[in-house]
Amino acid sequence: MRRLSFRGNAHHPSSCHTQARADTEGLAVVAIIGQPNVGKSLLFNRLTGSYVTVSNYPGTTVEVARGRARLRCCNQALRIVDTPGLFNLVPTTEEERVTRRILFDERPQLILNVVDAKNLPRMLPLTLQLIEAGLPLILDLNMMDEAEFHGLTIDLPGLEYALGIPVVGTIGTNGSGIEYLRERISTCVHPACAVRPCH
Amino acid sequence: MSTQLVQYAPAIERSITEISRLLRGGYPLSTRAVALLLLAGDDEIRAAVEARDQAISSRIDELVAKVRSSQSQPLAYMLAAQRQATVERLLPRFVRIKAGRAVGFGERLSQAMMNPLTGVPILVAALAALYAFVGVLGAQTLVGWLEAGVFVRFFNPWVDALVNRLIPWPVIQALFAGEYGILTLGIRYAVAIILPIVGTFFFAFAIIEDSGYLPRLALLIDRLFKTIGLNGRAVIPMVLGFGCDTMATIVTRTLETRRERVIATVLLALAVPCSAQLGVIFAILAGRPLALLIWAMIVIGIFLLVGFLAARLVPGERAAFYMELPPLRLPSLSNVLVKTYTRMEWYLREVLPLFVLASVLIWLGQITGLFSTALTALDPVVRWIGLPHEATPAILFGFFRRDYGAAGLYDIQGMLNGVQLTVAAVTLTLFVPCVAQAAVMLKERGWKIALGAIAFIVPFAFVVGWGLSRLLIWLRLPL
């Protein structure tokens, strides 16, 4: 088992735009984090235009995938990292360890926490842990269509205010909400092209 | 402000403050979060803190031990419960639920899939549909058309003629054309026999994957699996093995305990045929339902037996079963097609070079006489399990790749009787994983487990083949 290195310990990011940790190509890194089977890989495909395997069962992604995404404003490129599912910040399986290593060692500039909108009571404890950790975060409520089908109405701005992080809603299967998500990502990663301020 | 979102019990909050003060910052996450992870008993984080300052780490250990002894419940559990309570308190303000939604067809189908009474018939129906699609359409119609119609009739004679005209030396001719040539054997096996089978299989499998059936199947089989020391979660890598055992061996990472990962790895290598093998076995046993039944019973029986024995032998705790149930969904055709395409591309990219390499090795073996030496060495074993010596090359190919061996068997099926076909199918299913799978076993489980597994599997496969052939001859079944 590899040890966590906590490399580069000079800084302690507490908001969206503290230190910029870039990858080898100088791109800002955005990591997609979330519990298994919430649609992380489909979102990764939507954002990067590439293809990683997507299935309807937990545990499809066992290896980290990396791809480039282009933001519309500023003509900036981003590195998007798709990770295996994570239930809790304290990992129990090998692939959860892999994901945590990305969070702590690679220090993405932004974390996109994807959750299943129809299962919020089970999803949000991980989000709270990420908030507690002071990691720069966007919360994405995915599968909004299924939540609606289950009779749920979710007050996104209210949740955004209560949690103190940007909250967006998407439907990965038809791409709805992805453009708005892109906009919020660019605001957090490149404040210069901000349409609205990042929290 | 956001760090105070969750308020823990006063004693825990006090120790968080004390630990945070000792940590003095400089971590990629807030000291509050580091303190919480340490309280939850996170070894990795503890090691990272210790690596930085041993004295501080041991003082923190004392603090953690103190809170732990003051609480009646495990700390990790208490922290999780507090977070859950915060979520439950927060959500009603932002989520409204319209009550009284009727139980839909999807919900009833989902229940039926997991109930043993209805679930088993549904499983049988799903397997029958898979057989009809892969075994009949893929392995018989498409393979028949490509193999007999395109390759044997046009491609091979054309290649033979072309090579004979362009290359004057018979030694080099044999490399590209003829009985074991790269083009006439390697490419033919890969394109005409294996490709239609894995193509139809990957397509059917993508539909099953995207529908959400697999987790329900896992729940159905969970009870059976418990007796062999695996939980239902392990069924997913097992079922994925029917697509490709190499991929499935990587997916065993999602299993929680080392014990489960080892058992699953061995079972995948031994008793789970990959899509290419499965398709070829469907094809050679087609029209012999009894033989197919015997093959299935033997493989399932060995799966359970070895799983059971391995569970006795491999020490370790049993994992609790907990699985997410995703909703049943109608698969989207575009995702199914893209997934089938990427998997086929990946498979061809992996398989073609190996098939070509196999042809080259056979060619080298023929020149140096090693090929016939290997055949001569293997011949007694092949005869021992009751197969004619024409089957020896197929078994030898099988050492290189299971699907290559299966394709070789398909090639000579006319020469074998029912008993021999059944024995050959069982032996080929059981024995050695392909080169890629062996490499992944080595990488994921280490050489001890990998070599141990292979040393067990190869002789075991032949012993089972021998026993089966004796038994079938003695029983005089009309196969």
mmCIF file of N, CA, C and O in Angstrom, chain A residues 11 14-15 55 133 156 161 172 189:
data_model
loop_
_atom_site.group_PDB
_atom_site.id
_atom_site.type_symbol
_atom_site.label_atom_id
_atom_site.label_comp_id
_atom_site.label_asym_id
_atom_site.label_seq_id
_atom_site.Cartn_x
_atom_site.Cartn_y
_atom_site.Cartn_z
ATOM 1 N N HIS A 11 0.692 25.335 1.601
ATOM 2 C CA HIS A 11 -0.539 26.095 1.548
ATOM 3 C C HIS A 11 -1.719 25.309 2.061
ATOM 4 O O HIS A 11 -1.682 24.100 2.196
ATOM 5 N N SER A 14 -8.524 27.262 1.361
ATOM 6 C CA SER A 14 -9.769 27.334 2.114
ATOM 7 C C SER A 14 -10.880 27.901 1.254
ATOM 8 O O SER A 14 -12.041 27.801 1.580
ATOM 9 N N SER A 15 -10.558 28.471 0.119
ATOM 10 C CA SER A 15 -11.625 28.932 -0.759
ATOM 11 C C SER A 15 -11.288 28.553 -2.188
ATOM 12 O O SER A 15 -10.270 27.942 -2.458
ATOM 13 N N SER A 55 -21.812 2.564 -17.105
ATOM 14 C CA SER A 55 -22.785 1.491 -16.924
ATOM 15 C C SER A 55 -23.740 1.854 -15.810
ATOM 16 O O SER A 55 -23.488 2.768 -15.047
ATOM 17 N N ALA A 133 -13.444 19.625 5.067
ATOM 18 C CA ALA A 133 -12.021 19.589 4.708
ATOM 19 C C ALA A 133 -11.556 20.903 4.105
ATOM 20 O O ALA A 133 -10.370 21.091 3.870
ATOM 21 N N LEU A 156 -32.551 24.553 -5.242
ATOM 22 C CA LEU A 156 -31.090 24.619 -5.434
ATOM 23 C C LEU A 156 -30.463 25.876 -4.824
ATOM 24 O O LEU A 156 -29.459 25.780 -4.114
ATOM 25 N N TYR A 161 -27.127 28.345 -0.558
ATOM 26 C CA TYR A 161 -26.927 29.297 0.517
ATOM 27 C C TYR A 161 -26.582 28.577 1.829
ATOM 28 O O TYR A 161 -25.646 28.947 2.524
ATOM 29 N N GLY A 172 -27.371 14.008 -16.686
ATOM 30 C CA GLY A 172 -26.250 13.527 -17.496
ATOM 31 C C GLY A 172 -26.694 12.879 -18.795
ATOM 32 O O GLY A 172 -26.051 13.043 -19.829
ATOM 33 N N VAL A 189 -12.588 28.387 -11.459
ATOM 34 C CA VAL A 189 -11.204 28.112 -11.826
ATOM 35 C C VAL A 189 -10.509 29.366 -12.363
ATOM 36 O O VAL A 189 -9.345 29.609 -12.095
#
